Coordinates of C-alpha atoms in Angstrom, one line a residue:
M503 CA -6.9 -92.4 -48.1
K504 CA -5.2 -91.2 -44.9
R505 CA -2.9 -88.9 -46.9
G506 CA -5.9 -87.3 -48.6
R507 CA -7.8 -86.9 -45.3
K508 CA -4.7 -85.2 -43.7
T509 CA -4.4 -82.9 -46.7
N510 CA -8.1 -81.9 -46.5
E511 CA -7.7 -81.3 -42.7
A512 CA -4.6 -79.2 -43.4
N513 CA -6.3 -77.1 -46.0
S514 CA -9.3 -76.7 -43.7
S515 CA -7.0 -75.6 -40.8
S516 CA -5.1 -73.2 -43.1
S517 CA -8.4 -71.7 -44.3
E518 CA -9.6 -71.1 -40.7
D519 CA -6.2 -69.5 -39.8
T520 CA -6.5 -67.1 -42.8
T521 CA -10.1 -66.2 -41.8
E522 CA -9.1 -65.6 -38.2
K523 CA -6.1 -63.4 -39.3
Q524 CA -8.3 -61.4 -41.7
S525 CA -10.9 -60.9 -38.9
K526 CA -8.1 -59.6 -36.5
R527 CA -6.7 -57.4 -39.2
H528 CA -10.2 -55.9 -39.9
K529 CA -10.7 -55.2 -36.1
L530 CA -7.3 -53.6 -36.0
V531 CA -8.1 -51.3 -38.9
E532 CA -11.4 -50.4 -37.3
K533 CA -9.6 -49.6 -34.1
K534 CA -7.0 -47.4 -35.9
T535 CA -9.8 -45.7 -37.8
T536 CA -11.6 -44.9 -34.5
V537 CA -8.4 -43.4 -33.0
V538 CA -7.7 -41.0 -35.9
Q539 CA -11.2 -39.8 -36.3
S540 CA -11.5 -36.0 -36.1
P541 CA -13.1 -34.7 -32.9
D542 CA -16.5 -33.0 -33.1
W543 CA -15.5 -29.4 -32.3
A544 CA -19.1 -28.3 -32.3
N545 CA -19.9 -30.6 -29.4
L546 CA -17.1 -29.5 -27.1
L547 CA -18.3 -28.4 -23.6
Q548 CA -19.1 -24.7 -23.6
D549 CA -17.0 -24.2 -20.4
I550 CA -13.9 -25.5 -22.3
I551 CA -14.6 -23.2 -25.3
L552 CA -15.2 -20.3 -22.9
Q553 CA -11.8 -20.8 -21.3
V554 CA -10.1 -20.9 -24.8
F555 CA -11.9 -17.7 -25.9
Q556 CA -10.8 -15.9 -22.8
Y557 CA -7.2 -16.2 -23.9
L558 CA -7.9 -15.0 -27.5
P559 CA -7.6 -11.4 -28.8
L560 CA -11.0 -9.9 -29.7
L561 CA -10.4 -10.3 -33.5
D562 CA -9.4 -13.9 -33.2
R563 CA -12.3 -14.6 -30.9
A564 CA -14.7 -13.0 -33.5
H565 CA -13.2 -15.2 -36.3
A566 CA -13.6 -18.3 -34.1
S567 CA -17.2 -17.5 -33.4
Q568 CA -18.0 -18.1 -37.1
V569 CA -17.0 -21.8 -36.9
C570 CA -20.4 -23.1 -35.7
R571 CA -23.5 -22.1 -33.9
S572 CA -22.2 -23.4 -30.6
W573 CA -19.1 -21.3 -30.7
N574 CA -21.1 -18.3 -31.7
Q575 CA -23.2 -18.8 -28.6
V576 CA -20.1 -18.9 -26.4
F577 CA -18.9 -15.7 -28.1
H578 CA -21.9 -13.9 -26.7
M579 CA -21.7 -15.3 -23.2
P580 CA -21.7 -12.6 -20.5
D581 CA -18.3 -13.7 -19.0
L582 CA -16.5 -12.6 -22.1
W583 CA -18.0 -9.1 -22.0
R584 CA -17.5 -8.0 -18.4
C585 CA -14.2 -6.3 -19.3
F586 CA -13.8 -4.2 -22.5
E587 CA -11.6 -1.4 -23.8
F588 CA -13.0 0.9 -26.5
E589 CA -10.2 2.3 -28.6
L590 CA -11.4 5.4 -30.5
N591 CA -9.8 7.5 -33.3
Q592 CA -10.7 8.8 -36.7
P593 CA -9.7 6.2 -39.4
A594 CA -9.7 8.8 -42.1
T595 CA -6.8 10.7 -40.4
S596 CA -5.1 7.9 -38.4
N597 CA -3.7 4.4 -38.9
L598 CA -4.0 3.6 -35.3
R599 CA -6.3 0.8 -34.0
T600 CA -9.9 1.6 -33.4
T601 CA -12.9 -0.5 -32.3
H602 CA -15.1 -1.1 -35.3
P603 CA -18.4 0.8 -35.3
E604 CA -20.4 -2.4 -36.0
L605 CA -18.9 -4.1 -33.0
I606 CA -19.7 -1.0 -30.8
K607 CA -23.4 -1.3 -31.9
Q608 CA -23.4 -5.0 -31.1
I609 CA -22.0 -4.4 -27.7
I610 CA -24.5 -1.7 -26.8
K611 CA -27.4 -3.9 -28.2
R612 CA -26.4 -7.2 -26.6
H613 CA -23.9 -6.7 -23.9
S614 CA -24.3 -3.3 -22.2
N615 CA -25.8 -4.9 -19.2
H616 CA -22.9 -7.3 -18.9
L617 CA -20.1 -4.6 -18.9
Q618 CA -18.4 -4.1 -15.5
Y619 CA -14.8 -3.1 -16.2
V620 CA -14.7 -0.5 -19.0
S621 CA -12.2 1.9 -20.3
F622 CA -12.3 4.4 -23.2
K623 CA -9.0 5.1 -24.8
V624 CA -9.0 8.1 -27.2
V625 CA -5.8 7.5 -29.2
D626 CA -5.8 10.7 -31.2
S627 CA -6.5 14.3 -30.2
S628 CA -9.6 14.7 -32.2
K629 CA -12.8 16.1 -30.7
E630 CA -14.8 13.6 -32.8
S631 CA -13.2 10.6 -31.0
A632 CA -14.0 12.1 -27.6
E633 CA -17.6 12.7 -28.8
A634 CA -17.8 9.1 -29.8
A635 CA -16.8 8.0 -26.3
C636 CA -19.5 10.2 -24.8
D637 CA -22.1 8.8 -27.2
I638 CA -21.3 5.3 -26.0
L639 CA -21.3 6.3 -22.4
S640 CA -24.8 7.9 -22.8
Q641 CA -26.2 4.6 -24.1
L642 CA -25.0 2.5 -21.1
V643 CA -28.3 3.0 -19.3
N644 CA -28.6 -0.7 -18.3
C645 CA -25.0 -1.1 -17.1
S646 CA -23.7 -1.6 -13.6
L647 CA -20.0 -0.6 -14.0
K648 CA -17.5 -1.4 -11.3
T649 CA -14.6 0.4 -12.9
L650 CA -14.5 3.2 -15.5
G651 CA -11.5 4.8 -17.1
L652 CA -11.4 7.7 -19.6
I653 CA -7.9 7.8 -21.1
S654 CA -6.6 10.4 -23.6
T655 CA -3.2 9.3 -25.0
A656 CA -3.1 12.5 -27.1
R657 CA -4.5 15.6 -25.4
P658 CA -6.8 17.5 -25.1
S659 CA -9.7 15.5 -26.6
F660 CA -12.2 15.4 -23.7
M661 CA -11.4 19.0 -22.8
D662 CA -12.5 20.1 -26.3
L663 CA -16.0 18.9 -25.7
P664 CA -18.9 21.1 -24.5
K665 CA -19.0 20.7 -20.8
S666 CA -22.7 19.9 -20.7
H667 CA -22.4 17.1 -23.3
F668 CA -19.6 15.4 -21.3
I669 CA -21.3 15.8 -18.0
S670 CA -24.6 14.5 -19.3
A671 CA -22.9 11.3 -20.6
L672 CA -20.9 10.7 -17.4
T673 CA -24.0 11.2 -15.2
V674 CA -25.7 8.3 -17.0
V675 CA -23.0 6.0 -15.7
F676 CA -23.0 7.6 -12.2
V677 CA -26.7 7.2 -11.8
N678 CA -27.0 3.6 -13.2
S679 CA -23.9 2.1 -11.7
K680 CA -24.6 1.6 -8.0
S681 CA -21.4 -0.2 -7.3
L682 CA -18.7 1.9 -9.0
S683 CA -15.4 1.2 -7.2
S684 CA -12.7 2.7 -9.5
L685 CA -13.0 5.9 -11.5
K686 CA -10.2 7.4 -13.6
I687 CA -11.1 10.7 -15.3
D688 CA -7.9 12.7 -15.8
D689 CA -8.0 15.7 -18.2
T690 CA -11.8 15.9 -18.4
P691 CA -14.4 18.7 -17.7
V692 CA -16.0 16.9 -14.8
D693 CA -17.3 19.4 -12.2
D694 CA -18.6 19.6 -8.6
P695 CA -22.3 18.8 -9.4
S696 CA -21.4 15.7 -11.3
L697 CA -19.2 14.6 -8.3
K698 CA -22.2 15.0 -6.1
V699 CA -24.2 12.7 -8.3
L700 CA -21.3 10.2 -8.1
V701 CA -21.3 10.4 -4.3
A702 CA -25.1 10.1 -4.1
N703 CA -25.1 6.8 -6.0
N704 CA -21.7 5.2 -5.2
S705 CA -20.5 6.5 -1.9
D706 CA -20.5 3.0 -0.3
T707 CA -18.4 1.4 -3.0
L708 CA -15.9 4.0 -4.4
K709 CA -12.4 3.0 -3.5
L710 CA -10.2 4.7 -6.2
L711 CA -10.6 8.2 -7.7
K712 CA -8.0 9.5 -10.1
M713 CA -8.8 13.0 -11.5
S714 CA -5.7 15.1 -12.1
S715 CA -6.0 18.1 -14.4
C716 CA -9.8 18.6 -14.0
P717 CA -10.1 22.4 -13.9
H718 CA -13.8 22.6 -13.2
V719 CA -13.5 20.8 -9.8
S720 CA -13.1 22.9 -6.7
P721 CA -11.6 22.0 -3.3
A722 CA -15.3 21.9 -2.1
G723 CA -16.1 19.3 -4.7
I724 CA -13.3 17.0 -3.8
L725 CA -14.1 17.5 -0.1
C726 CA -17.6 16.3 -0.7
V727 CA -16.2 13.0 -2.0
A728 CA -13.9 12.6 1.0
D729 CA -16.7 13.4 3.4
Q730 CA -19.1 10.8 2.0
C731 CA -16.9 8.1 0.5
H732 CA -15.4 6.6 3.6
G733 CA -14.1 3.5 1.8
L734 CA -11.8 5.6 -0.5
R735 CA -8.3 4.1 -0.5
E736 CA -6.6 5.7 -3.4
L737 CA -6.8 9.3 -4.6
A738 CA -5.0 11.3 -7.3
L739 CA -5.5 15.0 -7.8
N740 CA -3.8 18.3 -8.5
Y741 CA -2.3 20.4 -5.7
H742 CA -4.9 23.2 -6.0
L743 CA -7.5 20.7 -4.8
L744 CA -5.5 19.8 -1.7
S745 CA -6.6 21.5 1.5
D746 CA -6.3 21.2 5.2
E747 CA -10.0 20.3 5.3
L748 CA -9.5 17.5 2.8
L749 CA -6.6 16.0 4.8
L750 CA -8.6 16.2 8.0
A751 CA -11.7 14.6 6.3
L752 CA -9.4 11.7 5.1
S753 CA -8.2 11.4 8.7
S754 CA -11.6 11.1 10.4
E755 CA -12.4 8.0 12.4
K756 CA -15.1 7.0 9.9
H757 CA -12.7 7.0 7.0
V758 CA -10.6 3.9 6.2
R759 CA -6.9 4.2 6.1
L760 CA -5.8 5.7 2.8
E761 CA -3.2 3.6 0.9
H762 CA -2.1 5.9 -1.9
L763 CA -2.3 9.7 -2.3
R764 CA -0.8 11.2 -5.5
I765 CA -0.5 15.0 -5.8
D766 CA 0.5 16.7 -9.0
V767 CA 2.0 20.2 -8.4
V768 CA 2.0 21.8 -11.8
S769 CA 2.6 25.3 -13.2
E770 CA 2.2 26.1 -16.9
N771 CA 3.3 29.7 -16.7
P772 CA 6.0 30.9 -14.3
G773 CA 4.9 33.4 -11.7
Q774 CA 1.2 33.2 -12.6
T775 CA 0.2 30.5 -10.2
Q776 CA -0.1 31.1 -6.4
F777 CA 0.5 28.0 -4.4
H778 CA -1.0 27.8 -0.9
T779 CA 0.6 26.1 2.1
I780 CA -0.8 23.0 3.9
Q781 CA -0.4 23.2 7.7
K782 CA 1.9 20.8 9.4
S783 CA -0.9 19.8 11.8
S784 CA -3.0 18.6 8.9
W785 CA -0.2 16.4 7.6
D786 CA 0.4 15.1 11.1
A787 CA -3.3 14.1 11.5
F788 CA -3.3 12.5 8.1
I789 CA -0.2 10.4 8.7
K790 CA -1.3 9.4 12.2
H791 CA -4.6 8.0 10.7
S792 CA -2.9 6.3 7.7
P793 CA 0.7 5.6 8.8
K794 CA 1.5 3.3 5.8
V795 CA 0.2 5.5 3.1
N796 CA 2.2 6.1 -0.1
L797 CA 2.3 9.9 -0.6
V798 CA 3.5 10.5 -4.1
M799 CA 4.2 14.1 -5.3
Y800 CA 5.1 15.1 -8.9
F801 CA 6.6 18.6 -9.2
F802 CA 6.5 20.5 -12.5
L803 CA 7.4 23.9 -11.2
Y804 CA 9.8 26.7 -12.1
E805 CA 12.6 27.5 -9.7
E806 CA 11.0 30.6 -8.2
E807 CA 7.8 28.7 -7.4
F808 CA 9.2 26.3 -4.8
D809 CA 9.2 28.8 -1.9
P810 CA 6.0 27.4 -0.2
F811 CA 7.3 23.8 -0.3
F812 CA 9.6 21.8 2.0
R813 CA 9.6 24.4 4.8
Y814 CA 8.7 21.9 7.4
E815 CA 8.4 18.1 7.7
I816 CA 6.1 16.5 5.1
P817 CA 5.3 12.7 4.9
V818 CA 6.1 12.3 1.2
T819 CA 7.4 8.8 0.2
H820 CA 7.9 9.2 -3.6
L821 CA 9.2 12.5 -5.0
Y822 CA 9.6 13.3 -8.7
F823 CA 11.0 16.6 -10.0
G824 CA 10.0 16.9 -13.7
R825 CA 11.8 20.2 -14.2
S826 CA 15.1 21.7 -13.0
V827 CA 15.3 22.1 -9.2
S828 CA 17.8 24.1 -7.3
K829 CA 20.4 23.0 -4.8
D830 CA 18.6 24.8 -2.1
V831 CA 15.3 22.9 -2.6
L832 CA 17.1 19.6 -2.7
G833 CA 18.9 20.5 0.5
R834 CA 15.5 21.2 2.1
V835 CA 14.2 17.8 0.8
G836 CA 16.9 16.1 3.0
M837 CA 15.8 18.1 6.0
T838 CA 12.0 17.7 5.6
C839 CA 11.2 14.3 4.0
P840 CA 12.2 11.5 6.5
R841 CA 9.8 9.0 5.0
L842 CA 11.3 9.3 1.5
V843 CA 11.5 6.0 -0.4
E844 CA 12.1 7.2 -4.0
L845 CA 13.7 10.3 -5.4
V846 CA 13.9 11.2 -9.1
V847 CA 15.5 14.5 -10.2
C848 CA 15.1 15.4 -13.9
A849 CA 17.7 18.3 -13.9
N850 CA 19.6 20.5 -11.5
G851 CA 22.1 22.7 -13.3
L852 CA 25.9 22.9 -13.3
R853 CA 26.5 23.0 -9.5
P854 CA 27.4 19.6 -7.9
L855 CA 24.9 18.1 -5.5
D856 CA 27.5 16.6 -3.2
E857 CA 26.3 18.1 0.1
E858 CA 22.6 17.6 -0.8
L859 CA 22.9 13.9 -1.6
I860 CA 24.9 13.3 1.6
C861 CA 22.2 15.1 3.6
I862 CA 19.5 13.0 2.0
A863 CA 21.4 9.8 2.7
E864 CA 21.8 10.8 6.4
R865 CA 18.2 11.7 7.1
C866 CA 16.1 9.6 4.6
K867 CA 16.6 6.2 6.2
Y868 CA 14.0 4.4 3.9
L869 CA 15.4 5.7 0.6
S870 CA 15.6 2.7 -1.8
A871 CA 15.3 4.2 -5.3
V872 CA 17.2 7.1 -6.8
G873 CA 17.4 8.5 -10.3
L874 CA 19.4 11.5 -11.5
G875 CA 19.1 13.1 -14.9
E876 CA 20.9 16.3 -16.0
C877 CA 22.7 16.8 -12.7
E878 CA 26.3 16.8 -11.5
V879 CA 27.9 15.0 -8.5
S880 CA 31.5 14.2 -7.8
C881 CA 32.5 10.5 -7.8
S882 CA 33.7 10.7 -4.2
A883 CA 30.4 12.1 -3.0
F884 CA 28.4 9.6 -5.0
V885 CA 30.4 6.7 -3.5
E886 CA 29.9 8.1 0.0
F887 CA 26.1 8.5 -0.7
V888 CA 25.9 4.8 -1.8
K889 CA 28.0 3.7 1.1
M890 CA 25.6 5.4 3.6
C891 CA 22.5 4.0 1.9
G892 CA 23.9 0.5 1.4
G893 CA 22.1 -2.5 0.0
R894 CA 18.7 -1.0 0.5
L895 CA 19.2 0.9 -2.8
S896 CA 17.3 -1.5 -5.0
Q897 CA 17.2 1.0 -7.9
L898 CA 20.0 3.3 -8.8
S899 CA 19.8 5.0 -12.2
I900 CA 22.6 7.6 -12.9
M901 CA 23.8 8.7 -16.3
E902 CA 27.6 8.5 -16.7
E903 CA 27.6 12.2 -17.7
V904 CA 26.4 13.1 -14.2
L905 CA 29.5 11.8 -12.4
I906 CA 32.5 14.1 -12.2
P907 CA 35.9 12.3 -11.8
D908 CA 38.1 13.6 -8.9
Q909 CA 41.4 12.7 -7.2
K910 CA 39.9 9.7 -5.5
Y911 CA 37.9 8.0 -8.2
S912 CA 37.8 7.9 -11.9
L913 CA 34.9 6.8 -14.1
E914 CA 36.6 3.4 -14.6
Q915 CA 37.0 2.8 -10.9
I916 CA 33.6 4.0 -9.6
H917 CA 31.5 1.1 -10.7
W918 CA 33.6 -1.3 -8.6
E919 CA 33.2 0.8 -5.5
V920 CA 29.5 1.3 -6.0
S921 CA 29.0 -2.4 -6.7
K922 CA 30.8 -3.3 -3.5
H923 CA 28.5 -1.2 -1.3
L924 CA 25.4 -2.2 -3.2
G925 CA 26.2 -5.9 -3.0
R926 CA 25.6 -6.4 -6.7
V927 CA 27.1 -5.5 -10.0
W928 CA 26.3 -1.9 -11.0
F929 CA 27.3 0.4 -13.9
P930 CA 26.2 3.9 -14.7
D931 CA 23.7 4.4 -17.5
M932 CA 25.2 5.2 -20.9
M933 CA 23.9 7.7 -23.4
P934 CA 22.9 6.0 -26.6
T935 CA 25.2 6.7 -29.5
W936 CA 22.5 6.6 -32.2

C-alpha cells in the first residue's frame, strides 16, 4: 500500500513538472516570437521618416513614398522641398540627366510656395532647355526664394532666348521673392530695368550677386545695386562694369564691408576692346572700407591689351592669367600687388621668369599659392623663390617641364631642396603619359 501510494505521488509530481516545463517553454516561444516580429514601418514617427528621406536621392525618395500612405505624406512635407535643382536638357538629343516633366508639374502644383533655395542647370546648349527654365520661373508666383542660380554648363542657352521672354520670367521671381539673398545669373540677358526691379523688392536682403558675362547690364545698372543694397557682401562681374563710382559706392559708410569681389577681365578679339583705368584713389577708398576683402581677378587678355593694368598699386589677392602673359606684366605684378595671396599663370613663353619670380617673392609677403603652366624658370631661381616664401607656400603646383636644370641643381636634386624649404615632401607635377 505504501509503495503504491509513493508511486502515485511520484507520477503526480512528474506530471506537474512536465506541465510546468511545457508552460515555461510556451512562454519562451511567445517571448521569442514577440522579439522577431517585423516592425510596423507605416507607424514610424514622421520626424524619423523625414530625417531618412533627407539623406535619400530624389529618385529613391520617390520610390520610398510608394510604400504606404504615411510615407507618401512625408514625401510631400515642405521641409523636403525647400531646396531643389532643376536639371534641364532635351532627352531626344541627349543622354544626360533631366528632371522629369511630371515631377516639374507636381512641384509647381504642390510645392512652389515651399521652394526657397533653387537652381536651374541647363546641361545642354539648346534653346529649348533654356525656355523650359524660363517657363518654370514664370510659374513661381507664390514663391519666396532666398537663393536663385541659373547655370549653363554648355553655353550659350539663356543668351539665345528673346530678351523680353527671359526678363519677364525673371521679374516674376524678383517681384514675389521679398527676401532674395543670393542671385547667380551669369551668361544671361538680364538688363538694367530688371536690376531695378530686383533692388526695389530685395534691397534689404541681397548679399550675393554673381553676374559675369551679362552684356545688357551697364555700369549705371550695377551702380544702382551698390547704391541701394547696403548688405551686399559678395559681388562678381565683368571689368567693363567696374568703375570709380562703383568702388566708392561700395566704400560708403552705409555699406557693409565687402568680403569677396571677383572681376573677369575678358577680351574675345585682340585689339577691339578698350579697357578703362580705375583710379588709385578709388582702390584706396575701397580697401580702407573693406580691408579684409578678397579681390579676385581673372585675366583672359592678349599680350598687347595689358597696358592699362598693373601701372600702380592694386589690392588684388587672387590673380589668374588664363592666356599667355609677358615677362614685363609679371614683373609689374611683383611691383604693384603687395596683397597677393594666390598666383596662377597659364602660359608665358620661352623666356625664363627668374627675375620676375624673385621680385614677386620679395614684395608679395602674403603669397601662399602658386601655379605655373607653360612657363620656364631655372632650377636655381625656383629654389631661391621657394626659400624666400618658405613654409607659407601651402600650394605649389609646377609642371616638371617648367623647370630648367642648371649648374647648381638637376631635376633629380630639386625636389629635395624645395621639400627642405617647404617643410614637407614636394615633387613637381608630371605630364600624364597616356
